[in-house]
Coordinates of C-alpha atoms and ligand atoms in Angstrom, one line a residue:
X1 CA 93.3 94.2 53.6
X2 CA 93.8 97.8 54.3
X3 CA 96.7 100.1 52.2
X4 CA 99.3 101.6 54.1
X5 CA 97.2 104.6 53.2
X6 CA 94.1 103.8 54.7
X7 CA 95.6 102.2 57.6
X8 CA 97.4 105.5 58.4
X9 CA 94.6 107.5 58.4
X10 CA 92.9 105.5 61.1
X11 CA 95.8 104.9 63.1
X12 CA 96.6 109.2 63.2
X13 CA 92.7 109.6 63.8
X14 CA 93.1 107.2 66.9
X15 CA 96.3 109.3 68.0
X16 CA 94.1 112.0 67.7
X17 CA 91.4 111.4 69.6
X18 CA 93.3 109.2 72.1
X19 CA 97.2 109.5 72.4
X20 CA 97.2 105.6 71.7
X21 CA 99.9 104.8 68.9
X22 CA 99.5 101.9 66.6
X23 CA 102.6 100.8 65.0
X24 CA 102.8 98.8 62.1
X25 CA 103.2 95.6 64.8
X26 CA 99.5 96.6 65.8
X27 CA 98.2 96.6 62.1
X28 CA 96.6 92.7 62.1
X29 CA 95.1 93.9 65.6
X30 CA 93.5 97.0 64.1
X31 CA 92.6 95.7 60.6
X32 CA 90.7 92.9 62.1
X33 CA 88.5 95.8 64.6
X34 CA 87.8 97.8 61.6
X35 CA 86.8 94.6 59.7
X36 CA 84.3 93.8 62.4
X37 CA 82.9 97.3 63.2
X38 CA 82.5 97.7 59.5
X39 CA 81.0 94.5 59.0
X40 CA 78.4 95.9 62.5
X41 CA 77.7 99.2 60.7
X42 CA 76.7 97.6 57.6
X43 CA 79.3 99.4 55.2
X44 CA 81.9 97.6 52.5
X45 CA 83.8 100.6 51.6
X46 CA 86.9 101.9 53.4
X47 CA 86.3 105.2 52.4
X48 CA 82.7 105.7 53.6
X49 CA 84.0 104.1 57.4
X50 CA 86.7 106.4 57.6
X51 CA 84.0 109.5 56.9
X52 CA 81.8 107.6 58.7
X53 CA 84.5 107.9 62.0
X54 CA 85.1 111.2 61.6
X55 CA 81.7 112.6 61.1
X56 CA 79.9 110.8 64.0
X57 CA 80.8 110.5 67.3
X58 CA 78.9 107.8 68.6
X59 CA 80.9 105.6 65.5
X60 CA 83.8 106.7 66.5
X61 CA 83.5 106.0 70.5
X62 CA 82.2 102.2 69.4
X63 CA 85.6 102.1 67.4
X64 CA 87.8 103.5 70.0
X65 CA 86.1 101.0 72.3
X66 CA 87.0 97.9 70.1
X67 CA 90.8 99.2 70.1
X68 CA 91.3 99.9 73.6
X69 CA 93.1 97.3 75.9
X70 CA 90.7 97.8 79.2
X71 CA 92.4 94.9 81.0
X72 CA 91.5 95.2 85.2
X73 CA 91.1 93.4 88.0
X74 CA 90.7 93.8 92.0
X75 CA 93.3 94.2 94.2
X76 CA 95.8 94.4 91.1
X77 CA 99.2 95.8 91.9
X78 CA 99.3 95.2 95.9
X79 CA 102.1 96.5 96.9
X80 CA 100.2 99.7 95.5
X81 CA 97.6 99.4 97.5
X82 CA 99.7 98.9 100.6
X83 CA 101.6 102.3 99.8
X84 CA 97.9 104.3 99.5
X85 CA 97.3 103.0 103.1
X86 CA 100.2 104.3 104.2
X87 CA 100.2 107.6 102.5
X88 CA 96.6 108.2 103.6
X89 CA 97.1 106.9 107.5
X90 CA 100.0 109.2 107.4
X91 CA 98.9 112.0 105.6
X92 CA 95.2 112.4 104.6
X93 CA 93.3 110.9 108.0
X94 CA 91.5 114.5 108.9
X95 CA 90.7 115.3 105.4
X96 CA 88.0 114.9 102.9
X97 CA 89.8 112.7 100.8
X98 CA 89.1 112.6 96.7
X99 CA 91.1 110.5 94.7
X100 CA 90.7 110.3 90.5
X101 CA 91.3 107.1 88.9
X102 CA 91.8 107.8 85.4
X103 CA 91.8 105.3 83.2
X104 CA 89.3 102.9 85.6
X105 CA 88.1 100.7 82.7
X106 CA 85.4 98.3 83.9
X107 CA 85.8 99.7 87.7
X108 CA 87.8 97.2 89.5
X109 CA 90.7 99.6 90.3
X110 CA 88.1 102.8 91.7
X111 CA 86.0 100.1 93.7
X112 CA 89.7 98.7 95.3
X113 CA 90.7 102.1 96.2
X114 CA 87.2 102.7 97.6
X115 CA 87.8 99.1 99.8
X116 CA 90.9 100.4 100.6
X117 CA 89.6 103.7 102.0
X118 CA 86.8 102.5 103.9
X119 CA 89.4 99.7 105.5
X120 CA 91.7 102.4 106.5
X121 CA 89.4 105.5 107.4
X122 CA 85.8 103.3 107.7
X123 CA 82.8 103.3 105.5
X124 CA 81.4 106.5 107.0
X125 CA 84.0 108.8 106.8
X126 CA 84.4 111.5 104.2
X127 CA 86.0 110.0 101.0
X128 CA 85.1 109.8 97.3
X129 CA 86.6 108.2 94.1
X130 CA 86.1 109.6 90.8
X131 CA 86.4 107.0 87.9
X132 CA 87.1 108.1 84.2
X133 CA 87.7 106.2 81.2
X134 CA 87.3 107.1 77.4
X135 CA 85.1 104.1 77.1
X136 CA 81.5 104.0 76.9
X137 CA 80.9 100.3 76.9
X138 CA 83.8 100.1 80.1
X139 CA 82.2 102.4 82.0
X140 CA 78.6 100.8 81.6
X141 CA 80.1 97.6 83.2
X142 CA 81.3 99.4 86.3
X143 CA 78.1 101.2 86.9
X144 CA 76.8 98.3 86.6
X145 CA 79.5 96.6 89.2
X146 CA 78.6 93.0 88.4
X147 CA 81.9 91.2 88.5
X148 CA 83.2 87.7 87.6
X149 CA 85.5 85.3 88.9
X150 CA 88.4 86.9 86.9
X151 CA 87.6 90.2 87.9
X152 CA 87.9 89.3 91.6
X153 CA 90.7 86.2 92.0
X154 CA 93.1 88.3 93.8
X155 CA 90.7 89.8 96.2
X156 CA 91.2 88.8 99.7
X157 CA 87.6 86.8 100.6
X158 CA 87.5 88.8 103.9
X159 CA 86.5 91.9 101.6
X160 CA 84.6 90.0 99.1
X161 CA 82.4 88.9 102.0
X162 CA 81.7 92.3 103.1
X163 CA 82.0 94.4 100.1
X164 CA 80.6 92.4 97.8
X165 CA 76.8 90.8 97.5
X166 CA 76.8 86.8 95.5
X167 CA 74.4 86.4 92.5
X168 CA 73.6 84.0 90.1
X169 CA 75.0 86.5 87.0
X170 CA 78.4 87.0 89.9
X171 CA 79.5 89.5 92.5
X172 CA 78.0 92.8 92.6
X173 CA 79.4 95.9 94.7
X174 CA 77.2 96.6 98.2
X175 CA 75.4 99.7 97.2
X176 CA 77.4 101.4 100.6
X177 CA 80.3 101.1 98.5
X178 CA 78.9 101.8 95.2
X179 CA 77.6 105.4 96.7
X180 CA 81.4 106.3 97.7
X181 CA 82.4 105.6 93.8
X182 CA 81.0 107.7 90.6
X183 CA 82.5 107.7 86.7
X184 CA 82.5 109.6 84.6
X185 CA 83.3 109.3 80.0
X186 CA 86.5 111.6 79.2
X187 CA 89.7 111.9 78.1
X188 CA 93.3 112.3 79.6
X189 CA 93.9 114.9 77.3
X190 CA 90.8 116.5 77.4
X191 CA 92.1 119.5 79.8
X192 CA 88.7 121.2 79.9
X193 CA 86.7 118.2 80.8
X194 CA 89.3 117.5 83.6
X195 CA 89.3 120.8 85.0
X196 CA 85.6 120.0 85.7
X197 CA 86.2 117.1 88.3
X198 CA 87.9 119.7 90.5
X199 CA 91.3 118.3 92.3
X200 CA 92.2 115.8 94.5
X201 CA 94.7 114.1 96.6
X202 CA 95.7 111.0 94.9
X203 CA 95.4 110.2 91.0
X204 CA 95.6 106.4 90.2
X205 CA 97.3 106.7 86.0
X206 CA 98.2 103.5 85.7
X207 CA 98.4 101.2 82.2
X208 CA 97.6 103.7 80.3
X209 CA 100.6 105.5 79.4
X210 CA 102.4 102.5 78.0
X211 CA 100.1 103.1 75.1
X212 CA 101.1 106.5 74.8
X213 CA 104.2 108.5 73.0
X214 CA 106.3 111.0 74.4
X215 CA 104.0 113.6 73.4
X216 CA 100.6 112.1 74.8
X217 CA 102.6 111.1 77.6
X218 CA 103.7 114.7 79.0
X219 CA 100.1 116.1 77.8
X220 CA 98.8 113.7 80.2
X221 CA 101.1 114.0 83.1
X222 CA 100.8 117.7 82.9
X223 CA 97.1 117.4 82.9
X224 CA 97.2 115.4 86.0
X225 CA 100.0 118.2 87.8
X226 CA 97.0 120.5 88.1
X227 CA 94.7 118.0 89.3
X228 CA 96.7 116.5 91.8
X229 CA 96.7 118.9 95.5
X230 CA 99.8 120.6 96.4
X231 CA 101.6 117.8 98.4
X232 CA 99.3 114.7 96.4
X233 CA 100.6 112.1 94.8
X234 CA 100.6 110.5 91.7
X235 CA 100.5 106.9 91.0
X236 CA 101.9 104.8 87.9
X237 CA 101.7 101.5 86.8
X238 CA 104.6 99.8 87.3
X239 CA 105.8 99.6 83.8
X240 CA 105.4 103.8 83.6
X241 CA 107.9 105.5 84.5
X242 CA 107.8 109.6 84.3
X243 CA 111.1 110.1 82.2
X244 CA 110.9 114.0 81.1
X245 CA 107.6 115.1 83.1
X246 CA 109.2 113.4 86.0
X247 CA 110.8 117.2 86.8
X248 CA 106.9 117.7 87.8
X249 CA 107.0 115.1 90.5
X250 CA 109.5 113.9 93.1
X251 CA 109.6 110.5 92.9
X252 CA 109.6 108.6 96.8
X253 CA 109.4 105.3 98.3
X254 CA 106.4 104.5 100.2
X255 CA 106.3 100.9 101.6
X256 CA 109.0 99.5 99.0
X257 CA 107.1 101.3 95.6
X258 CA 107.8 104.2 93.9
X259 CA 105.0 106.6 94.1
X260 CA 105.2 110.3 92.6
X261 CA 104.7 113.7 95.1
X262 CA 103.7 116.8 94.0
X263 CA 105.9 119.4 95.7
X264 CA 104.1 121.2 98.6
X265 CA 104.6 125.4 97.1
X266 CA 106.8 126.3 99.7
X267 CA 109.1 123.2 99.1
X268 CA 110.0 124.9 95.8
X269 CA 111.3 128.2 97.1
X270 CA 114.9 128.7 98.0
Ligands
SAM1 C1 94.5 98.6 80.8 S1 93.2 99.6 81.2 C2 93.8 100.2 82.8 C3 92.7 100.1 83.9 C4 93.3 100.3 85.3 N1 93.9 101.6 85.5 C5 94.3 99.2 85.7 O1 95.5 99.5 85.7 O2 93.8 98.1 85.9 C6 93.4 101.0 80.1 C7 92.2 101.9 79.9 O3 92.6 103.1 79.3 C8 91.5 103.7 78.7 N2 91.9 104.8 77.8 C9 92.6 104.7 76.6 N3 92.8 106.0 76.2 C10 92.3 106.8 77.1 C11 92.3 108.3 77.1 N4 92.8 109.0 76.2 N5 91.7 108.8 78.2 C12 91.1 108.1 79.2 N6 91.1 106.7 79.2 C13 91.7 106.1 78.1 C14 90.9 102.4 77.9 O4 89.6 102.6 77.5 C15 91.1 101.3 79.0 O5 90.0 101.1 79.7

């Protein structure tokens, strides 16, 4: 359908806006979106799309939400989990604790760090979780918090019993839960908007960056250095690994996983 052209020229814009690459392995994936969105916009003609995309943002954030991967689910990646209770227990007990989740899609992983906390610490203590995504419709779902059986498969029942209320449309977040958790629409890259959450303890980056090239890679990881508290920690998905920004970070083994520290300033003097 699309010339190599055309298809170019969407795939850069997406780069852009996003760090996401789309190879040429990607192109039936990304001809089909545009086929739909232009079919939803009511337009025929490549050209006018792609002026369409970049001339109006809300076009362009319906597009980048048809192309994004915003896979989640609760309680993914335990052995994760079990490494923030550590860490906090160990290290962030007297504190007021913020961690960022960035990307938090639908809001399964913010929500689990927020069951996690109130576990470790209790519901009442002082601790907040930012969620960020670049999607619009993503992030309207975990305002929302009303999850299905998919969403919540791994979750222990113990916690889906007392975090979670049972409706006919599913399982929606206790709204003493829901207060500990807000989101907000940005971009990794976006330094400025970033700046604005203020900094935090703990950063969850994980399945994002496996998208990403080199370049969007160490944008974002050096974006999330100056978040992330002198002696914080960054997490990863498993499949991330920090290759050159890793100089950043000193990678260390909390309860068998891999987690990444930010120096404390006086470790790095001599
Ligand atoms: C696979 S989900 C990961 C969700 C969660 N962290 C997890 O591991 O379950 C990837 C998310 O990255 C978001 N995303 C893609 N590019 C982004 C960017 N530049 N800034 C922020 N979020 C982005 C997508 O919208 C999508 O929701």
């Amino acid at each position: 359908m699309l010339t190599d052209f055309y298809f170019n020229i969407v795939t850069s814009l997406i780069y852009e806006k996003t760090g996401i690459v789309f190879d040429g392995k990607k192109r039936y994936f990304v001809e089909n979106r545009i086929k739909e969105h232009m079919e939803e916009i009511g337009t025929t003609s490549i050209k006018d799309y792609i002026y369409r995309l970049k001339t109006d943002k809300e076009v362009l954030k319906e597009f980048i939400s048809k192309i994004t991967v915003n896979e989640t689910y609760f309680y993914r990646e335990y052995y994760h989990l079990k490494a923030l209770s550590k860490i906090i227990q160990d290290e962030f007990r007297s504190v007021h604790l913020r961690i960022l989740s960035i990307p938090c899609s639908s809001g399964e992983e913010p929500y689990t760090i927020a069951i996690i906390l109130s576990e470790v610490l209790g519901i009442h203590s002082r601790f907040e979780v930012i969620g960020v995504d670049i999607d619009k419709n993503a992030l309207e779902k975990a305002v929302k918090a009303v999850y299905g059986r998919r969403s919540v498969y791994k979750l222990p029942s113990e916690y889906l019993d007392k975090y979670f209320d049972k409706r006919n449309d599913g399982w929606v977040i206790k709204p003493f839960l829901k207060r500990k958790v807000k989101f907000y629409e940005g971009n990794i890259l976006d330094k400025q908007f970033l700046n604005r959450l203020g900094t935090f303890q703990i950063v969850f980056c994980k399945n994002l960056l496996i998208y990403f090239d080199e370049n969007s890679r160490a944008r974002a990881v050096n974006n999330l250095y100056d978040l992330i508290q002198d002696g914080g920690y960054l997490f990863l998905g498993h499949a991330e690994s920090l290759s050159r920004a890793s100089s950043l970070f000193e990678p260390v083994k909390v309860e068998g996983s891999i987690v990444y520290k930010k120096p404390a300033e006086d470790e790095d003097e001599w």
